[in-house]
PDB file of N, CA, C and O in Angstrom:
ATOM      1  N   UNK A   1      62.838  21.429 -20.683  1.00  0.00           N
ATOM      2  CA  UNK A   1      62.546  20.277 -21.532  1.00  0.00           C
ATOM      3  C   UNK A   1      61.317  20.608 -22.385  1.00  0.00           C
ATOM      4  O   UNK A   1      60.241  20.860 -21.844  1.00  0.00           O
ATOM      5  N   UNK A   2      61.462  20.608 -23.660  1.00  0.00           N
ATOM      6  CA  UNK A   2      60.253  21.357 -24.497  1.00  0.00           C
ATOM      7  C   UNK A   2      59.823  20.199 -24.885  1.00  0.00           C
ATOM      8  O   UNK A   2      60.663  19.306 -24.999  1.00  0.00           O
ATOM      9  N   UNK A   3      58.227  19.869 -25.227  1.00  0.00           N
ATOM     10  CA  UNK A   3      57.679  19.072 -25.262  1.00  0.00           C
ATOM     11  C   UNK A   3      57.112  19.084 -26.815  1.00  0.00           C
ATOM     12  O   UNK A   3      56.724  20.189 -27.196  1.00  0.00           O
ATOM     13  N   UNK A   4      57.044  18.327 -27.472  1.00  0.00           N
ATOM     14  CA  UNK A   4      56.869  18.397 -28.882  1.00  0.00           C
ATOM     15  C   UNK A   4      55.655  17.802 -29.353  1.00  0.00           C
ATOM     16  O   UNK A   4      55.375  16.715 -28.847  1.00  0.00           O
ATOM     17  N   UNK A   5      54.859  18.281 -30.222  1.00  0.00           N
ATOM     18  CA  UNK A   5      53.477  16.866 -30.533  1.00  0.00           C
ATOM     19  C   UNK A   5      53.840  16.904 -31.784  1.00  0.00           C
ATOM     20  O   UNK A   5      54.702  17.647 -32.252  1.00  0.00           O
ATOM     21  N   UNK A   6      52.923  15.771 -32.604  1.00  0.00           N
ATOM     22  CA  UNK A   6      53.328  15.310 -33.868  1.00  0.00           C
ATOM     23  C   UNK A   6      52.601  16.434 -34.873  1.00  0.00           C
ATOM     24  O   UNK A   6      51.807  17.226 -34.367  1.00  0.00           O
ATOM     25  N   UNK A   7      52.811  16.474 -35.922  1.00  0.00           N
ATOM     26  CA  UNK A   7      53.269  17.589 -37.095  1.00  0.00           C
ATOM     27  C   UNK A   7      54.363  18.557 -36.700  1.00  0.00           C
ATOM     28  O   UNK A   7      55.179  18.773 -37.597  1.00  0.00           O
ATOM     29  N   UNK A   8      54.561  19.198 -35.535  1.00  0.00           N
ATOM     30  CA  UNK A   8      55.573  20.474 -35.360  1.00  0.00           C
ATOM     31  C   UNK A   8      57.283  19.887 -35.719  1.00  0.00           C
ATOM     32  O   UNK A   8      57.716  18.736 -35.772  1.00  0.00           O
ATOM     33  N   UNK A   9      57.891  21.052 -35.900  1.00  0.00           N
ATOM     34  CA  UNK A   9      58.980  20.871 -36.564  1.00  0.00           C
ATOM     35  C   UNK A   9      60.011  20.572 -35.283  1.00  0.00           C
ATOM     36  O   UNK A   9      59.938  21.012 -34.135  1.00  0.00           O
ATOM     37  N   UNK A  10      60.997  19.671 -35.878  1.00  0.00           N
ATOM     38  CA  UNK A  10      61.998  19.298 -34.888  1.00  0.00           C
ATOM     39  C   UNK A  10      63.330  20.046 -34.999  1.00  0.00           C
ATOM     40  O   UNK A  10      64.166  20.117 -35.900  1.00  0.00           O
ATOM     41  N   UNK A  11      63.229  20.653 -33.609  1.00  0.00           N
ATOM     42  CA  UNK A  11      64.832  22.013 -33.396  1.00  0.00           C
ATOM     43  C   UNK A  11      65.879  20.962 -33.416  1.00  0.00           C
ATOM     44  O   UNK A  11      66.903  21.616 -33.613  1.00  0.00           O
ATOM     45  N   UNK A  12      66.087  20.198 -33.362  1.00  0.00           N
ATOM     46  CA  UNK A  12      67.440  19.759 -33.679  1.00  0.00           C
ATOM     47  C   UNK A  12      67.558  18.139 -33.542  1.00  0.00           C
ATOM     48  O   UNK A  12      66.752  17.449 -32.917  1.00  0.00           O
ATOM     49  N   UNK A  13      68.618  17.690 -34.184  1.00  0.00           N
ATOM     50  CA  UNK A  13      68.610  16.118 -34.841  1.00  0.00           C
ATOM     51  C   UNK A  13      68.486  15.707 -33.936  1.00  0.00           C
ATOM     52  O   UNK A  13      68.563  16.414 -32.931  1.00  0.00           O
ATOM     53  N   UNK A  14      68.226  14.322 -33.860  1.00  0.00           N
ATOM     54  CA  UNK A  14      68.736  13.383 -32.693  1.00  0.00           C
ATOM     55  C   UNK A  14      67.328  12.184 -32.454  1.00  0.00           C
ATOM     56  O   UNK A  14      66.359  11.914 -33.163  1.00  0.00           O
ATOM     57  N   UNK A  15      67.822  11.646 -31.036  1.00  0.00           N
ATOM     58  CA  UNK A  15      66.455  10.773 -30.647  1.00  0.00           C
ATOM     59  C   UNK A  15      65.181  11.278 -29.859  1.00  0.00           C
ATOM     60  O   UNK A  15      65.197  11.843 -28.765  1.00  0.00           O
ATOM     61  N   UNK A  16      64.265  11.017 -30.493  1.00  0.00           N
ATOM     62  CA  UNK A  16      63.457  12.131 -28.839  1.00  0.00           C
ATOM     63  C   UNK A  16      62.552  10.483 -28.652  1.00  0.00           C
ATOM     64  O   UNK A  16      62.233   9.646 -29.497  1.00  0.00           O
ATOM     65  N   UNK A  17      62.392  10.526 -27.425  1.00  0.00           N
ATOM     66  CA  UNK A  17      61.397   9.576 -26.577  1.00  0.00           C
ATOM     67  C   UNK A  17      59.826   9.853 -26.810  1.00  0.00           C
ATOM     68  O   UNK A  17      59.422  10.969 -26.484  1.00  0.00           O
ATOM     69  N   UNK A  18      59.092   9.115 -27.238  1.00  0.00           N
ATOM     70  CA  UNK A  18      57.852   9.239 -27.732  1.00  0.00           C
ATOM     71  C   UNK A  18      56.848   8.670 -25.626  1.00  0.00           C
ATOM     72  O   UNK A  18      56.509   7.580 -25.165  1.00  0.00           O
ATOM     73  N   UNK A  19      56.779  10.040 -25.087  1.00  0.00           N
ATOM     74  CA  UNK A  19      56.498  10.190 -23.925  1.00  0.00           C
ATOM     75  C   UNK A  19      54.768   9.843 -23.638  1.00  0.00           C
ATOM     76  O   UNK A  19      54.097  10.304 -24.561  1.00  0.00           O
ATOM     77  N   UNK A  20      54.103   9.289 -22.794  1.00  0.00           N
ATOM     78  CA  UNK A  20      52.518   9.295 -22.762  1.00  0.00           C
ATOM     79  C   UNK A  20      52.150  10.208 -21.611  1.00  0.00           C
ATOM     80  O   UNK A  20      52.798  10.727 -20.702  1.00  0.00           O
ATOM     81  N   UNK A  21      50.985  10.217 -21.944  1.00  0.00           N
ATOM     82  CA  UNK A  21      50.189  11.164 -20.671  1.00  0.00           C
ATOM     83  C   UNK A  21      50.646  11.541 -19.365  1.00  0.00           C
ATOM     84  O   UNK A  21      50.748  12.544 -18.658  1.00  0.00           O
ATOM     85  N   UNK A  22      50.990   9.722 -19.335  1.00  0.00           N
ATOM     86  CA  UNK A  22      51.312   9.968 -17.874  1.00  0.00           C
ATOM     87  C   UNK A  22      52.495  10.056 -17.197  1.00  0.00           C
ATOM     88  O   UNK A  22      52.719  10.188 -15.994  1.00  0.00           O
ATOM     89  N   UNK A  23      53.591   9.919 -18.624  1.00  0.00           N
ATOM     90  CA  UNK A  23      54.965  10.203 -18.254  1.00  0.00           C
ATOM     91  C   UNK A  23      55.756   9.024 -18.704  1.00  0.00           C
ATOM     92  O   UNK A  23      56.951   9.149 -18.972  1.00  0.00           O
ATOM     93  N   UNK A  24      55.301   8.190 -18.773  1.00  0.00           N
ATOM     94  CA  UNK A  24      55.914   6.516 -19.782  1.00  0.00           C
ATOM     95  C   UNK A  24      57.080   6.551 -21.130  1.00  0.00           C
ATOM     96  O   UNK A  24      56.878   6.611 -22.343  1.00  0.00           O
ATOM     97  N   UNK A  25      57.966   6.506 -20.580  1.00  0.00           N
ATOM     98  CA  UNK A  25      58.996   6.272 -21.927  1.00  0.00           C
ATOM     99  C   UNK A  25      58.081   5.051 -23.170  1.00  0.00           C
ATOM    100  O   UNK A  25      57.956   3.859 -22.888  1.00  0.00           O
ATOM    101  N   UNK A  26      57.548   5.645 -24.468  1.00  0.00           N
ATOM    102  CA  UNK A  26      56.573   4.321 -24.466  1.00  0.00           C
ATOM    103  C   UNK A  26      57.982   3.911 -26.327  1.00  0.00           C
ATOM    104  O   UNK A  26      57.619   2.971 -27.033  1.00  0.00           O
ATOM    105  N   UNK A  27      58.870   4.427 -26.622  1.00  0.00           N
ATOM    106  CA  UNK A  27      59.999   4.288 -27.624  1.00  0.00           C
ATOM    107  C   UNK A  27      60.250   5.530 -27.728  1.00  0.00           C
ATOM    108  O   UNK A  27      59.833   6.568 -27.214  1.00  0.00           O
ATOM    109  N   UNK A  28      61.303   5.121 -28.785  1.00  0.00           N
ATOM    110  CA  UNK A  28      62.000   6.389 -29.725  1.00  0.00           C
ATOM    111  C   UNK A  28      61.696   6.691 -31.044  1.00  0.00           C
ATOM    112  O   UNK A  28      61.003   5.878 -31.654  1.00  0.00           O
ATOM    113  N   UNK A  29      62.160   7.925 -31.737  1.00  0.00           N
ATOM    114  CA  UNK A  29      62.410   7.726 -33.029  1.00  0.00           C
ATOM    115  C   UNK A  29      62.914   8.746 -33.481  1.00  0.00           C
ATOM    116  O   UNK A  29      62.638   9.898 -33.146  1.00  0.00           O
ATOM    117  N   UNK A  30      63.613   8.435 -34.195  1.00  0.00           N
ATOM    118  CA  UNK A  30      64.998   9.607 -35.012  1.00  0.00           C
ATOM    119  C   UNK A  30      64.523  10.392 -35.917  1.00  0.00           C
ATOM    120  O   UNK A  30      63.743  10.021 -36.794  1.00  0.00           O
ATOM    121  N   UNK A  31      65.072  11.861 -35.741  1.00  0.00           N
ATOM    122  CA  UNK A  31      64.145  13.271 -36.187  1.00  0.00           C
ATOM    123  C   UNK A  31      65.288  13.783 -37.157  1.00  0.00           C
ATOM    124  O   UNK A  31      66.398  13.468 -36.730  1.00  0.00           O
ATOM    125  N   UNK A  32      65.308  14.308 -38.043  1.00  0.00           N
ATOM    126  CA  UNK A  32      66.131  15.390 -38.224  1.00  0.00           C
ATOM    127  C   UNK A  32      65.554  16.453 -38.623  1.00  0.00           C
ATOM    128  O   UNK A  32      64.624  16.557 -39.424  1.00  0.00           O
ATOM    129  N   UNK A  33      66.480  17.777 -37.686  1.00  0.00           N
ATOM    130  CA  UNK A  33      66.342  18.727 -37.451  1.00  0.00           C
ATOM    131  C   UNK A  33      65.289  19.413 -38.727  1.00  0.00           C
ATOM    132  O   UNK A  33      65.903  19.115 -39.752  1.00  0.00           O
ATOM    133  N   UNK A  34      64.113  20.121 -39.124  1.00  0.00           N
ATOM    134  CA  UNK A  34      63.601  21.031 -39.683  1.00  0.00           C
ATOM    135  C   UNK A  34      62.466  19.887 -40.453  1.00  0.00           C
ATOM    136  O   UNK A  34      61.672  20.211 -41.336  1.00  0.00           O
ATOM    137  N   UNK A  35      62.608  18.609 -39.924  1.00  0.00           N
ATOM    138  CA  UNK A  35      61.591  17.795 -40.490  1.00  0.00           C
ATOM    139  C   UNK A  35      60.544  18.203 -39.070  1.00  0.00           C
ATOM    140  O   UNK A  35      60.563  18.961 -38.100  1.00  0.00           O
ATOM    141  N   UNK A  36      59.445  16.894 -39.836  1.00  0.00           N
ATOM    142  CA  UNK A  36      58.007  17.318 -38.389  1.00  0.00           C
ATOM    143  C   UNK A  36      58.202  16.309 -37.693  1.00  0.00           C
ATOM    144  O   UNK A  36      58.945  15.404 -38.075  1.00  0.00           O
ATOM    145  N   UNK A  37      57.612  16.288 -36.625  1.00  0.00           N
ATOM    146  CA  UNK A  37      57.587  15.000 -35.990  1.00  0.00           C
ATOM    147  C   UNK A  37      56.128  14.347 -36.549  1.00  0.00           C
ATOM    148  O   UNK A  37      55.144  14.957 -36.967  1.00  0.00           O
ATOM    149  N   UNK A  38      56.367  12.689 -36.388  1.00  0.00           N
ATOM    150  CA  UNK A  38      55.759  11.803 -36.741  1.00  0.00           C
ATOM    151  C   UNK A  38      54.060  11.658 -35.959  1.00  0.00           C
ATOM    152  O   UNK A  38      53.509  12.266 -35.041  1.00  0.00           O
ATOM    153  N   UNK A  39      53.770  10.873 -36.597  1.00  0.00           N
ATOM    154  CA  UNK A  39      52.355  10.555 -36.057  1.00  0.00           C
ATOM    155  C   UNK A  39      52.368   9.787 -34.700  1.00  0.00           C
ATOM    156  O   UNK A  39      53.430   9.173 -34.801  1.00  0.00           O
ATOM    157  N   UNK A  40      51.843   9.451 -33.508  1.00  0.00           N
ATOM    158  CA  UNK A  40      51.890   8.836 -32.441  1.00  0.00           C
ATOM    159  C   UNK A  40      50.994   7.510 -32.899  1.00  0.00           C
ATOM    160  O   UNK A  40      50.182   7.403 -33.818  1.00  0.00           O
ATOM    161  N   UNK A  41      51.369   6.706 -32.084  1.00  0.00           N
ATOM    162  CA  UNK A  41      49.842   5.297 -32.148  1.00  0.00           C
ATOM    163  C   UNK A  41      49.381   5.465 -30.713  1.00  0.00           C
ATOM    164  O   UNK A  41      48.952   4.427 -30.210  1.00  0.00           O
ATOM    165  N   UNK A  42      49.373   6.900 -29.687  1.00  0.00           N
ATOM    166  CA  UNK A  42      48.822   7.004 -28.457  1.00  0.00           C
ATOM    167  C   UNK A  42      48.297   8.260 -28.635  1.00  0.00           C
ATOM    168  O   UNK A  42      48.957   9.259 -28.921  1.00  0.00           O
ATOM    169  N   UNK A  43      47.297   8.219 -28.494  1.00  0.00           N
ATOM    170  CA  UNK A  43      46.047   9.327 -27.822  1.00  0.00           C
ATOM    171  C   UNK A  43      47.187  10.116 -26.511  1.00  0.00           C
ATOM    172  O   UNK A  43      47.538   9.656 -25.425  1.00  0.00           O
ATOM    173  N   UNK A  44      47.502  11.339 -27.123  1.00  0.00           N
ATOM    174  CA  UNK A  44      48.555  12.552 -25.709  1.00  0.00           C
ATOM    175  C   UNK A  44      49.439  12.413 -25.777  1.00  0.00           C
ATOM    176  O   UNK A  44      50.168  13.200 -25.172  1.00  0.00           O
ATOM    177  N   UNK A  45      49.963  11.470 -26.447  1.00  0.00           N
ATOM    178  CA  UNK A  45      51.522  11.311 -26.307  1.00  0.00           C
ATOM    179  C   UNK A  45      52.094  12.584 -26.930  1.00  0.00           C
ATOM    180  O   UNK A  45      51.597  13.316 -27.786  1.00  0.00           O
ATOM    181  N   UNK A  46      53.258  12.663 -26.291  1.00  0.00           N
ATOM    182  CA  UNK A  46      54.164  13.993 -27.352  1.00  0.00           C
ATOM    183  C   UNK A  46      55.548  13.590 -27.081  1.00  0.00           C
ATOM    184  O   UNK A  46      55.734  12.923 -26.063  1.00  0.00           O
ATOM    185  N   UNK A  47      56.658  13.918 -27.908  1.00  0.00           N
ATOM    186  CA  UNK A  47      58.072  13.902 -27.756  1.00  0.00           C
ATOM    187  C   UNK A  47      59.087  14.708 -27.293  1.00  0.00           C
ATOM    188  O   UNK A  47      59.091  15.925 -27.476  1.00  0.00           O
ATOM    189  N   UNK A  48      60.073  14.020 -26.618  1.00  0.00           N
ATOM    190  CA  UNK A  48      60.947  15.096 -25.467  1.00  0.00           C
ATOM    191  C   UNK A  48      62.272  14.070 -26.097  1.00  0.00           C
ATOM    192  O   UNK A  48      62.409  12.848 -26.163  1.00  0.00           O
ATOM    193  N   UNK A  49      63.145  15.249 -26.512  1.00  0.00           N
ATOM    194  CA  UNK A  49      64.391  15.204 -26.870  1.00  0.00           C
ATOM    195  C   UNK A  49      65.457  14.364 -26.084  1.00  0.00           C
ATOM    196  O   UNK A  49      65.782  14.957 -25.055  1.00  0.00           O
ATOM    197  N   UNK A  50      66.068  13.228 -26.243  1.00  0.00           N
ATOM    198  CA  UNK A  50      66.571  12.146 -25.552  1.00  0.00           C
ATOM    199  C   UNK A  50      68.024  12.580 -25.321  1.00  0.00           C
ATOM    200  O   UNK A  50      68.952  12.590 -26.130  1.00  0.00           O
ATOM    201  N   UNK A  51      68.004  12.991 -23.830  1.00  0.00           N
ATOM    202  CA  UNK A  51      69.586  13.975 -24.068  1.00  0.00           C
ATOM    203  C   UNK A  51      70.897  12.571 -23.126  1.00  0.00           C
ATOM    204  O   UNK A  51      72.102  12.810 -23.044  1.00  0.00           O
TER     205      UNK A  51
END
């Protein structure tokens, strides 16, 4: 499960779960593939691909 933070580029389309520190599903949001990922409104959070 590769863990993503915001600016890096997203490997492939879909939903990824906008994850917190401590492991909290905290939403989603829809990527497509070779765009970046988005800005967080949480301090650590990073995104994991919603399979």
């Amino acid at each position: 499960m590769e863990k993503l933070t915001s600016g890096k580029i997203a490997p492939k389309t879909g939903e990824y779960n906008i994850v917190s520190e401590k492991g909290k599903v905290l939403g989603t949001v829809h990527v497509k593939k070779g765009n970046r990922m988005p800005p967080t409104r949480h301090t650590g959070a990073h995104f994991v691909f919603g399979e």
